[in-house]
CSV table of C-alpha atoms and ligand atoms in Angstrom, one decimal:
chain,number,residue,atom,x,y,z
O,1,MET,CA,21.9,3.2,-2.1
O,2,ARG,CA,21.8,1.4,1.2
O,3,TYR,CA,18.7,1.1,3.4
O,4,VAL,CA,18.6,1.1,7.2
O,5,SER,CA,15.9,0.0,9.6
O,6,THR,CA,14.1,2.6,11.7
O,7,ARG,CA,14.7,0.3,14.7
O,8,GLY,CA,18.5,0.0,14.1
O,9,GLN,CA,18.9,-3.8,14.6
O,10,ALA,CA,18.2,-5.2,11.1
O,11,PRO,CA,21.0,-5.6,8.5
O,12,GLU,CA,21.5,-2.8,6.0
O,13,LEU,CA,20.1,-3.9,2.6
O,14,GLY,CA,20.1,-2.8,-1.0
O,15,PHE,CA,17.0,-1.8,-2.9
O,16,ASN,CA,16.0,-5.3,-4.2
O,17,ASP,CA,16.2,-6.9,-0.8
O,18,VAL,CA,14.2,-4.1,0.7
O,19,LEU,CA,11.6,-4.4,-2.0
O,20,LEU,CA,11.1,-8.1,-1.3
O,21,ALA,CA,11.4,-7.9,2.5
O,22,GLY,CA,8.8,-5.3,3.2
O,23,LEU,CA,9.2,-5.1,7.0
O,24,ALA,CA,12.7,-5.2,8.5
O,25,THR,CA,13.6,-8.2,10.7
O,26,ASP,CA,13.7,-6.0,13.8
O,27,GLY,CA,10.1,-5.0,13.2
O,28,GLY,CA,11.2,-1.6,11.8
O,29,LEU,CA,10.7,0.0,8.4
O,30,TYR,CA,13.4,0.5,5.9
O,31,VAL,CA,14.5,4.0,4.9
O,32,PRO,CA,17.3,5.1,2.6
O,33,ALA,CA,20.6,5.9,4.3
O,34,GLU,CA,20.1,9.4,2.9
O,35,TYR,CA,17.7,11.4,0.8
O,36,PRO,CA,19.4,12.1,-2.6
O,37,PRO,CA,18.9,15.5,-4.3
O,38,LEU,CA,16.4,15.7,-7.1
O,39,PRO,CA,17.9,15.0,-10.5
O,40,GLU,CA,17.5,17.4,-13.4
O,41,LEU,CA,13.9,16.8,-14.6
O,42,PRO,CA,13.8,15.1,-18.0
O,43,LEU,CA,11.7,16.1,-20.9
O,44,GLY,CA,8.9,13.6,-21.6
O,45,GLY,CA,5.9,12.4,-19.7
O,46,TYR,CA,5.1,11.0,-16.2
O,47,ALA,CA,6.9,7.7,-16.8
O,48,GLU,CA,10.2,9.5,-17.7
O,49,LEU,CA,9.8,11.7,-14.6
O,50,ALA,CA,9.2,8.6,-12.4
O,51,HIS,CA,12.3,6.9,-13.8
O,52,ALA,CA,14.5,10.0,-13.1
O,53,VAL,CA,13.2,10.6,-9.6
O,54,MET,CA,13.4,6.9,-8.5
O,55,GLN,CA,16.7,6.0,-10.1
O,56,PRO,CA,18.9,7.3,-7.2
O,57,TYR,CA,17.0,5.1,-4.8
O,58,ILE,CA,17.5,2.0,-6.9
O,59,GLY,CA,21.1,2.6,-8.1
O,60,ASN,CA,22.4,-0.1,-10.3
O,61,GLU,CA,20.3,-2.9,-8.7
O,62,ILE,CA,17.9,-2.7,-11.6
O,63,ASP,CA,19.1,-1.9,-15.1
O,64,SER,CA,18.1,1.7,-16.0
O,65,THR,CA,16.6,0.7,-19.4
O,66,ALA,CA,14.5,-2.0,-17.8
O,67,LEU,CA,13.3,0.4,-15.1
O,68,LEU,CA,12.2,3.0,-17.7
O,69,ALA,CA,10.3,0.2,-19.6
O,70,MET,CA,8.6,-0.8,-16.4
O,71,CYS,CA,7.6,2.8,-15.6
O,72,ARG,CA,6.2,3.2,-19.2
O,73,GLU,CA,4.2,0.0,-18.8
O,74,ALA,CA,2.9,0.8,-15.3
O,75,TYR,CA,1.8,4.4,-16.2
O,76,GLY,CA,0.5,3.2,-19.6
O,77,THR,CA,-2.3,1.6,-17.7
O,78,PHE,CA,-3.6,5.0,-16.6
O,79,ARG,CA,-6.6,6.2,-18.6
O,80,HIS,CA,-5.6,9.9,-18.8
O,81,PRO,CA,-2.9,11.2,-21.1
O,82,ALA,CA,-1.4,13.3,-18.3
O,83,THR,CA,-1.5,10.2,-15.9
O,84,VAL,CA,-2.1,12.4,-12.9
O,85,PRO,CA,-3.9,15.6,-14.2
O,86,LEU,CA,-4.2,18.8,-12.2
O,87,VAL,CA,-7.7,20.5,-12.2
O,88,GLN,CA,-8.2,24.0,-10.8
O,89,ILE,CA,-11.2,24.3,-8.5
O,90,ASP,CA,-10.7,27.8,-7.1
O,91,THR,CA,-8.2,30.7,-7.0
O,92,ASP,CA,-4.9,29.1,-5.9
O,93,GLU,CA,-6.6,25.7,-5.4
O,94,TRP,CA,-6.0,22.6,-7.5
O,95,ILE,CA,-7.0,18.9,-7.3
O,96,MET,CA,-4.5,16.3,-8.5
O,97,GLU,CA,-6.4,13.3,-9.8
O,98,LEU,CA,-4.4,10.3,-8.8
O,99,PHE,CA,-7.3,7.9,-9.6
O,100,HIS,CA,-7.1,7.2,-13.4
O,101,GLY,CA,-5.4,3.8,-12.8
O,102,PRO,CA,-7.1,0.4,-13.4
O,103,THR,CA,-8.8,0.2,-9.9
O,104,LEU,CA,-9.7,3.9,-9.6
O,105,ALA,CA,-7.7,4.6,-6.4
O,106,PHE,CA,-4.3,6.4,-5.9
O,107,LYS,CA,-2.8,3.1,-4.7
O,108,ASP,CA,-2.5,2.1,-8.4
O,109,VAL,CA,0.2,4.7,-8.8
O,110,ALA,CA,2.5,2.7,-6.6
O,111,LEU,CA,1.2,-0.8,-7.0
O,112,GLN,CA,1.2,-0.9,-10.8
O,113,LEU,CA,4.9,-0.2,-10.6
O,114,VAL,CA,5.7,-2.3,-7.6
O,115,GLY,CA,4.1,-5.4,-9.1
O,116,ARG,CA,6.4,-5.1,-12.1
O,117,LEU,CA,9.4,-4.5,-9.9
O,118,PHE,CA,8.6,-7.7,-7.9
O,119,ASP,CA,8.3,-9.8,-11.0
O,120,HIS,CA,11.5,-8.4,-12.5
O,121,VAL,CA,13.7,-9.0,-9.4
O,122,LEU,CA,12.2,-12.5,-8.8
O,123,ALA,CA,12.8,-13.5,-12.4
O,124,GLN,CA,16.4,-12.3,-12.1
O,125,ARG,CA,16.9,-14.4,-8.9
O,126,GLY,CA,14.9,-17.4,-10.2
O,127,GLU,CA,12.5,-17.2,-7.2
O,128,ARG,CA,8.8,-17.1,-6.8
O,129,LEU,CA,6.7,-15.7,-4.0
O,130,MET,CA,3.2,-15.8,-2.6
O,131,ILE,CA,1.5,-12.5,-1.5
O,132,VAL,CA,-1.2,-12.9,1.1
O,133,GLY,CA,-3.1,-9.9,2.3
O,134,ALA,CA,-6.4,-8.8,4.0
O,135,THR,CA,-8.5,-6.0,2.6
O,136,SER,CA,-11.4,-4.0,3.6
O,137,GLY,CA,-11.5,-2.3,0.3
O,138,ASP,CA,-9.1,-0.5,-2.0
O,139,THR,CA,-5.8,-2.2,-1.2
O,140,GLY,CA,-6.9,-5.6,-2.3
O,141,SER,CA,-8.0,-4.7,-5.8
O,142,ALA,CA,-5.0,-2.4,-6.4
O,143,ALA,CA,-2.6,-5.2,-5.3
O,144,ILE,CA,-4.4,-7.8,-7.4
O,145,ASP,CA,-4.3,-5.5,-10.5
O,146,GLY,CA,-0.6,-4.7,-9.9
O,147,VAL,CA,0.4,-8.4,-10.0
O,148,LYS,CA,-2.1,-10.0,-12.3
O,149,ARG,CA,0.4,-10.3,-15.1
O,150,CYS,CA,3.3,-11.5,-13.0
O,151,ASP,CA,4.8,-14.9,-13.8
O,152,ASN,CA,6.6,-15.2,-10.5
O,153,VAL,CA,4.0,-14.0,-8.1
O,154,ASP,CA,0.8,-15.6,-6.8
O,155,ILE,CA,-1.6,-13.6,-4.7
O,156,VAL,CA,-4.4,-14.6,-2.2
O,157,ILE,CA,-6.5,-11.7,-0.8
O,158,LEU,CA,-8.9,-12.3,2.1
O,159,TYR,CA,-11.9,-10.1,2.5
O,160,PRO,CA,-14.8,-10.2,5.0
O,161,GLN,CA,-17.8,-11.8,3.3
O,162,GLY,CA,-20.6,-9.3,2.8
O,163,ARG,CA,-18.6,-6.4,4.3
O,164,VAL,CA,-17.0,-4.8,1.3
O,165,SER,CA,-18.8,-2.7,-1.2
O,166,ASP,CA,-20.1,-4.3,-4.4
O,167,VAL,CA,-17.7,-2.3,-6.6
O,168,GLN,CA,-14.8,-3.2,-4.4
O,169,ARG,CA,-15.7,-6.9,-4.3
O,170,LYS,CA,-16.3,-7.1,-8.1
O,171,GLN,CA,-13.0,-5.4,-8.8
O,172,MET,CA,-11.2,-8.2,-6.9
O,173,THR,CA,-13.3,-11.2,-7.9
O,174,THR,CA,-13.7,-10.6,-11.6
O,175,VAL,CA,-10.0,-10.6,-12.4
O,176,ASP,CA,-9.4,-13.6,-14.5
O,177,ALA,CA,-5.8,-14.6,-14.1
O,178,PRO,CA,-4.2,-17.9,-13.0
O,179,ASN,CA,-2.2,-16.3,-10.2
O,180,VAL,CA,-5.0,-14.3,-8.6
O,181,HIS,CA,-7.2,-15.8,-5.8
O,182,THR,CA,-9.8,-14.1,-3.5
O,183,VAL,CA,-11.2,-15.7,-0.4
O,184,ALA,CA,-14.5,-14.6,1.2
O,185,ILE,CA,-14.0,-15.2,4.9
O,186,ASP,CA,-17.0,-15.8,7.2
O,187,GLY,CA,-15.9,-13.0,9.6
O,188,THR,CA,-14.9,-9.4,10.0
O,189,PHE,CA,-11.9,-7.5,8.5
O,190,ASP,CA,-10.1,-7.9,11.8
O,191,ASP,CA,-10.6,-11.7,11.5
O,192,CYS,CA,-9.0,-11.5,8.0
O,193,GLN,CA,-6.1,-9.5,9.3
O,194,ASP,CA,-5.6,-11.9,12.2
O,195,LEU,CA,-5.5,-14.9,9.7
O,196,VAL,CA,-2.9,-13.1,7.6
O,197,LYS,CA,-0.8,-12.3,10.7
O,198,ALA,CA,-1.0,-15.9,11.9
O,199,MET,CA,0.2,-17.1,8.5
O,200,PHE,CA,3.2,-14.8,8.7
O,201,ASN,CA,3.9,-15.9,12.3
O,202,ASP,CA,4.0,-19.6,11.2
O,203,ALA,CA,7.7,-19.6,10.2
O,204,ALA,CA,7.6,-23.0,8.5
O,205,PHE,CA,4.6,-22.0,6.4
O,206,ARG,CA,6.1,-18.6,5.6
O,207,THR,CA,9.3,-20.2,4.3
O,208,GLU,CA,7.6,-23.0,2.5
O,209,LEU,CA,5.5,-20.6,0.4
O,210,ASN,CA,8.0,-17.6,0.4
O,211,LEU,CA,5.2,-15.4,1.8
O,212,SER,CA,5.3,-11.7,1.2
O,213,ALA,CA,3.1,-8.6,1.7
O,214,VAL,CA,2.5,-5.5,-0.3
O,215,ASN,CA,1.2,-3.3,2.5
O,216,SER,CA,1.9,0.3,2.7
O,217,ILE,CA,5.0,0.0,4.8
O,218,ASN,CA,6.9,-1.3,1.7
O,219,TRP,CA,9.5,1.3,0.9
O,220,ALA,CA,9.0,1.0,-2.9
O,221,ARG,CA,5.4,2.1,-2.5
O,222,VAL,CA,6.4,5.3,-0.7
O,223,MET,CA,9.2,5.9,-3.3
O,224,ALA,CA,6.8,5.7,-6.2
O,225,GLN,CA,4.5,8.2,-4.6
O,226,VAL,CA,7.2,10.9,-4.3
O,227,VAL,CA,7.0,11.4,-8.1
O,228,TYR,CA,3.6,13.1,-8.3
O,229,TYR,CA,4.6,15.7,-5.8
O,230,VAL,CA,7.5,16.6,-8.1
O,231,ALA,CA,5.2,16.5,-11.1
O,232,ALA,CA,2.6,18.9,-9.5
O,233,ILE,CA,5.3,21.5,-8.5
O,234,ASP,CA,6.7,21.3,-12.0
O,235,ALA,CA,3.3,21.7,-13.6
O,236,LEU,CA,2.6,24.8,-11.5
O,237,GLY,CA,5.8,26.4,-12.6
O,238,GLY,CA,8.2,25.5,-9.8
O,239,ARG,CA,7.0,27.9,-7.1
O,240,PRO,CA,6.4,26.6,-3.6
O,241,VAL,CA,3.3,24.5,-3.3
O,242,CYS,CA,1.2,23.4,-0.3
O,243,PHE,CA,-0.2,19.9,-0.5
O,244,SER,CA,-3.3,18.7,1.3
O,245,VAL,CA,-3.4,14.9,1.7
O,246,PRO,CA,-6.3,12.7,2.8
O,247,THR,CA,-4.4,10.5,5.2
O,248,GLY,CA,-4.6,7.0,6.7
O,249,ASN,CA,-1.4,5.1,7.1
O,250,PHE,CA,0.7,8.3,6.5
O,251,GLY,CA,2.4,6.7,3.4
O,252,ASN,CA,1.1,9.3,0.9
O,253,VAL,CA,1.9,12.4,3.0
O,254,LEU,CA,5.3,11.0,4.0
O,255,ALA,CA,6.1,10.8,0.3
O,256,GLY,CA,5.4,14.6,0.1
O,257,TRP,CA,7.8,15.2,3.0
O,258,ILE,CA,10.5,13.1,1.2
O,259,ALA,CA,10.0,15.2,-2.0
O,260,GLY,CA,10.8,18.2,0.1
O,261,GLU,CA,13.9,16.6,1.6
O,262,MET,CA,15.1,16.0,-2.0
O,263,GLY,CA,14.8,19.7,-2.7
O,264,ALA,CA,11.3,19.9,-4.3
O,265,GLU,CA,9.5,23.2,-3.5
O,266,VAL,CA,7.1,21.7,-0.9
O,267,ASP,CA,5.9,24.7,1.1
O,268,SER,CA,3.9,22.7,3.6
O,269,LEU,CA,1.8,19.6,4.0
O,270,ILE,CA,-1.8,19.5,5.4
O,271,VAL,CA,-2.7,16.2,6.9
O,272,GLY,CA,-6.4,15.5,6.5
O,273,SER,CA,-8.2,13.0,8.7
O,274,ASN,CA,-11.8,11.9,9.1
O,275,THR,CA,-13.3,11.2,12.6
O,276,ASN,CA,-10.4,8.8,13.1
O,277,ASP,CA,-8.2,11.8,13.9
O,278,ILE,CA,-5.3,10.3,15.8
O,279,LEU,CA,-2.9,12.4,13.6
O,280,THR,CA,-4.9,15.7,14.0
O,281,ARG,CA,-4.8,15.2,17.8
O,282,PHE,CA,-1.1,14.5,17.6
O,283,PHE,CA,-0.4,17.7,15.7
O,284,ASP,CA,-2.5,19.6,18.2
O,285,SER,CA,-1.1,18.1,21.4
O,286,GLN,CA,2.3,16.6,20.4
O,287,SER,CA,1.1,13.4,21.9
O,288,MET,CA,0.0,10.3,19.9
O,289,VAL,CA,-2.9,8.6,21.7
O,290,ALA,CA,-4.6,5.5,20.1
O,291,SER,CA,-8.3,5.1,20.3
O,292,GLY,CA,-10.9,2.8,18.7
O,293,VAL,CA,-11.8,2.9,15.0
O,294,VAL,CA,-15.2,4.2,14.0
O,295,PRO,CA,-16.6,3.6,10.5
O,296,THR,CA,-16.9,6.7,8.2
O,297,LEU,CA,-17.8,7.6,4.7
O,298,SER,CA,-14.1,7.5,3.8
O,299,PRO,CA,-13.3,3.9,4.9
O,300,SER,CA,-9.7,3.8,3.5
O,301,MET,CA,-8.8,6.3,6.2
O,302,ASP,CA,-10.5,4.4,9.0
O,303,ILE,CA,-7.3,3.5,10.9
O,304,GLN,CA,-6.2,3.4,14.5
O,305,VAL,CA,-2.4,3.8,14.0
O,306,SER,CA,-0.6,5.3,11.0
O,307,SER,CA,2.2,2.8,10.5
O,308,ASN,CA,4.4,5.0,8.2
O,309,PHE,CA,4.6,7.7,10.9
O,310,GLU,CA,7.5,5.6,12.3
O,311,ARG,CA,9.7,6.8,9.3
O,312,LEU,CA,9.2,10.4,10.4
O,313,LEU,CA,9.7,9.6,14.0
O,314,PHE,CA,13.1,8.1,13.1
O,315,GLU,CA,14.1,11.4,11.6
O,316,MET,CA,12.8,13.3,14.7
O,317,ASN,CA,15.1,11.0,16.8
O,318,ASP,CA,18.1,12.1,14.6
O,319,ARG,CA,18.0,8.6,13.1
O,320,ASP,CA,18.6,6.9,16.4
O,321,GLY,CA,17.0,3.4,15.9
O,322,GLY,CA,17.3,2.4,19.6
O,323,ALA,CA,15.3,5.5,20.7
O,324,THR,CA,12.7,4.9,17.9
O,325,ALA,CA,12.3,1.2,18.9
O,326,GLU,CA,11.8,2.3,22.5
O,327,GLN,CA,9.1,4.8,21.6
O,328,MET,CA,7.3,2.3,19.4
O,329,SER,CA,7.3,-0.3,22.1
O,330,GLN,CA,6.1,2.2,24.7
O,331,PHE,CA,3.3,3.1,22.2
O,332,ARG,CA,2.4,-0.5,21.8
O,333,SER,CA,2.1,-1.2,25.5
O,334,THR,CA,0.5,2.1,26.7
O,335,GLY,CA,-1.3,3.3,23.5
O,336,ARG,CA,0.5,6.7,24.1
O,337,MET,CA,3.6,8.4,22.8
O,338,GLY,CA,4.8,11.9,23.2
O,339,VAL,CA,7.5,13.9,21.4
O,340,GLU,CA,9.8,16.6,22.9
O,341,PRO,CA,9.0,20.3,22.2
O,342,ASP,CA,12.4,20.8,20.4
O,343,GLN,CA,11.7,17.8,18.1
O,344,TYR,CA,8.2,19.2,17.3
O,345,ALA,CA,9.6,22.7,16.6
O,346,ARG,CA,12.3,21.3,14.3
O,347,TRP,CA,10.5,18.6,12.3
O,348,ILE,CA,6.8,19.2,12.5
O,349,ALA,CA,5.9,22.9,13.0
O,350,PRO,CA,7.6,24.3,9.9
O,351,THR,CA,6.1,21.8,7.5
O,352,PHE,CA,3.0,20.0,8.8
O,353,ARG,CA,-0.5,21.2,9.6
O,354,ALA,CA,-3.5,19.0,10.3
O,355,ALA,CA,-7.3,19.2,10.2
O,356,SER,CA,-10.1,16.7,10.5
O,357,CYS,CA,-13.5,16.5,9.0
O,358,ASP,CA,-16.5,14.3,10.1
O,359,ASP,CA,-19.0,12.7,7.8
O,360,HIS,CA,-21.3,15.7,7.9
O,361,GLY,CA,-18.4,18.0,6.8
O,362,THR,CA,-17.4,15.4,4.1
O,363,LEU,CA,-20.9,15.5,2.6
O,364,ALA,CA,-21.1,19.3,2.8
O,365,THR,CA,-17.7,19.6,1.0
O,366,MET,CA,-18.7,17.2,-1.8
O,367,ARG,CA,-21.9,19.3,-2.2
O,368,ASN,CA,-20.0,22.6,-2.1
O,369,VAL,CA,-17.4,21.5,-4.7
O,370,TYR,CA,-20.2,20.2,-7.0
O,371,GLU,CA,-22.2,23.4,-6.8
O,372,ALA,CA,-19.2,25.6,-7.4
O,373,THR,CA,-17.5,23.6,-10.2
O,374,GLY,CA,-19.8,20.8,-11.4
O,375,MET,CA,-17.2,18.3,-10.3
O,376,LEU,CA,-18.0,15.2,-8.3
O,377,ILE,CA,-15.3,14.2,-5.7
O,378,ASP,CA,-15.2,11.1,-3.6
O,379,PRO,CA,-15.4,11.2,0.2
O,380,HIS,CA,-11.7,10.8,0.8
O,381,THR,CA,-10.8,13.7,-1.5
O,382,ALA,CA,-13.6,15.7,0.2
O,383,VAL,CA,-11.8,15.3,3.5
O,384,GLY,CA,-8.7,16.7,1.8
O,385,VAL,CA,-10.5,19.6,0.3
O,386,SER,CA,-12.1,20.4,3.7
O,387,ALA,CA,-8.6,20.3,5.4
O,388,THR,CA,-7.3,22.6,2.7
O,389,ARG,CA,-10.0,25.1,3.4
O,390,GLN,CA,-9.5,24.9,7.1
O,391,ARG,CA,-5.7,25.3,7.0
O,392,LYS,CA,-4.4,26.9,3.8
O,393,ALA,CA,-2.2,30.0,3.9
O,394,GLN,CA,-2.9,33.1,1.9
O,395,GLY,CA,-1.1,33.4,-1.5
O,396,VAL,CA,0.3,29.9,-1.5
O,397,PRO,CA,-1.1,27.5,-4.2
O,398,VAL,CA,-2.6,24.4,-2.7
O,399,VAL,CA,-2.9,21.0,-4.4
O,400,THR,CA,-5.4,18.6,-2.8
O,401,LEU,CA,-4.6,15.0,-3.7
O,402,ALA,CA,-7.7,13.2,-5.1
O,403,THR,CA,-7.2,9.6,-3.9
O,404,ALA,CA,-10.2,7.9,-5.3
O,405,HIS,CA,-12.6,8.2,-8.3
O,406,PRO,CA,-16.1,9.3,-7.2
O,407,ALA,CA,-17.6,6.2,-8.9
O,408,LYS,CA,-15.9,4.0,-6.3
O,409,PHE,CA,-18.2,5.5,-3.6
O,410,PRO,CA,-21.4,6.2,-5.5
O,411,ASP,CA,-23.8,6.1,-2.5
O,412,ALA,CA,-22.0,8.8,-0.6
O,413,VAL,CA,-21.6,11.0,-3.7
O,414,GLU,CA,-25.2,10.6,-4.6
O,415,ARG,CA,-26.3,11.4,-1.0
O,416,ALA,CA,-24.2,14.6,-1.1
O,417,THR,CA,-25.0,15.9,-4.6
O,418,GLY,CA,-28.1,14.0,-5.9
O,419,VAL,CA,-25.9,12.8,-8.8
O,420,ARG,CA,-24.9,9.1,-9.1
O,421,PRO,CA,-21.4,8.9,-10.6
O,422,THR,CA,-20.9,6.4,-13.4
O,423,LEU,CA,-18.0,4.0,-13.7
O,424,PRO,CA,-15.4,4.9,-16.4
O,425,GLU,CA,-15.7,3.0,-19.7
O,426,HIS,CA,-13.1,0.4,-18.9
O,427,LEU,CA,-15.2,-0.7,-15.9
O,428,ALA,CA,-18.6,-0.1,-17.4
O,429,ASP,CA,-19.4,-3.8,-17.7
O,430,LEU,CA,-18.0,-4.6,-14.2
O,431,PHE,CA,-21.3,-5.8,-12.8
O,432,SER,CA,-21.9,-8.3,-15.6
O,433,ARG,CA,-18.4,-9.9,-15.4
O,434,PRO,CA,-18.4,-13.4,-13.8
O,435,GLU,CA,-17.1,-13.5,-10.2
O,436,ARG,CA,-14.6,-16.0,-9.0
O,437,THR,CA,-14.2,-16.3,-5.2
O,438,HIS,CA,-13.6,-19.0,-2.6
O,439,PRO,CA,-15.7,-18.9,0.6
O,440,LEU,CA,-13.9,-20.2,3.7
O,441,PRO,CA,-14.7,-20.3,7.4
O,442,ASN,CA,-12.6,-18.1,9.8
O,443,ASP,CA,-10.2,-21.0,10.4
O,444,LEU,CA,-6.4,-20.8,10.0
O,445,ALA,CA,-5.9,-24.4,8.9
O,446,ALA,CA,-8.6,-24.2,6.2
O,447,VAL,CA,-7.0,-20.9,4.9
O,448,GLN,CA,-3.5,-22.3,5.0
O,449,SER,CA,-4.5,-25.4,3.1
O,450,TYR,CA,-6.2,-23.3,0.5
O,451,VAL,CA,-3.2,-21.0,0.0
O,452,ARG,CA,-0.9,-24.1,-0.3
O,453,SER,CA,-3.3,-25.6,-2.9
O,454,VAL,CA,-3.1,-22.5,-5.2
O,455,ALA,CA,0.6,-21.9,-5.1
O,456,ARG,CA,2.1,-22.5,-8.5
M,501,LIG,C1,-5.2,4.2,1.1
M,501,LIG,C2,-6.1,5.4,0.9
M,501,LIG,C3,-5.9,6.6,1.6
M,501,LIG,C4,-4.8,6.7,2.7
M,501,LIG,O1,-3.5,6.8,2.2
M,501,LIG,P1,-2.3,6.6,3.2
M,501,LIG,O2,-1.1,6.5,2.4
M,501,LIG,O3,-2.6,5.3,3.9
M,501,LIG,O4,-2.2,7.7,4.2
M,501,LIG,C5,-6.7,7.7,1.3
M,501,LIG,N1,-7.6,7.6,0.3
M,501,LIG,C6,-7.9,6.5,-0.4
M,501,LIG,C7,-8.9,6.5,-1.4
M,501,LIG,C8,-7.1,5.4,-0.2
M,501,LIG,O5,-7.3,4.3,-0.8
């Protein structure tokens, strides 16, 4: 399988290079040259399914037996025998719990595997790399947990001091591994992101440390997420299924669209947003207009621009990289981008619907689900359930993807239901584990010298 950039100027690469590169050199995102048909689904569990679904994207770049072993290890870290269990909450309505991984967020599904893929390919090449990232919450802990056993990867995660939740901070700072480092920056999340960008823009520094990122534009993360759509459809007997997806960067819901391209019975995709509803406004108006970010109860969806949307835009442009590059540059300079009615009619209208839900609706949905079923759901999942109930079609089963464990957001859950969710057993002692973090000022030179000092 070869991969092409959505902006048409970067070299075509194979899977391993795409894995390590993340972003393409022309600023675009890598996509496969074609979407392969679904293979025959194997007997066995989630790891076997993941191996079968991903194999055509990897080809012979990674040995098939090694890939299966990595899938088994990655999904062996999930604390539920079904890995991603389906729970019915109403007639024709299910929740798929994607949060049984080590850090209780759906990002574990991709990052537990991607960490292992990184280490495998680096070992083969005799290389090492340094991952630097900024986090406002879930991504940092999931990335750390995904690489904490990697021999060839070091990771430094910057977070804004005093501005992430206690659970989120503890999940990052209590990991005791020689390659894991967290930095508490005296500043905001934007300051952290700017520091990371500045490190990547310093070409000498980037080369010296072989810097890499594991953000959601990495193709391998999207690929790993295709698997649970296939699993859900299979578990519901193979009939067409609608999925409702709490959406931020569009990576998760894009994976559902790809499952459909591969031939899985995806009836439709509901894109759920909180008050940061750039996508809902796009689906209503066919025009993408950026606006500021406001904080909500579902912080992992507080985004201004959904970076993975570019992969769908590339398809809408009939895979014309030049046209896509032009649209993206127009969007960057004007904060606005429109699509043609025929593009909309062909690519969006048949498959996508969208709905948004503010904090009030989020709390009401958490309360409603608790009263009807006794189940606690987190605020991100609640946005998804609300979107389901706003946009579902009669007679089509709907699966809402549950993207975080309720115990990750105990204050919001308690506010809605009166019940404070407890951490699962493997994290029960989280608050008594020793923390290890390094406070630094919002200063590029100080951060660079720290990163250099911890590289192995
Ligand atoms: C990252 C995240 C999302 C958004 O997923 P995207 O792939 O960025 O759309 C939703 N919910 C939770 C809990 C997350 O951590």
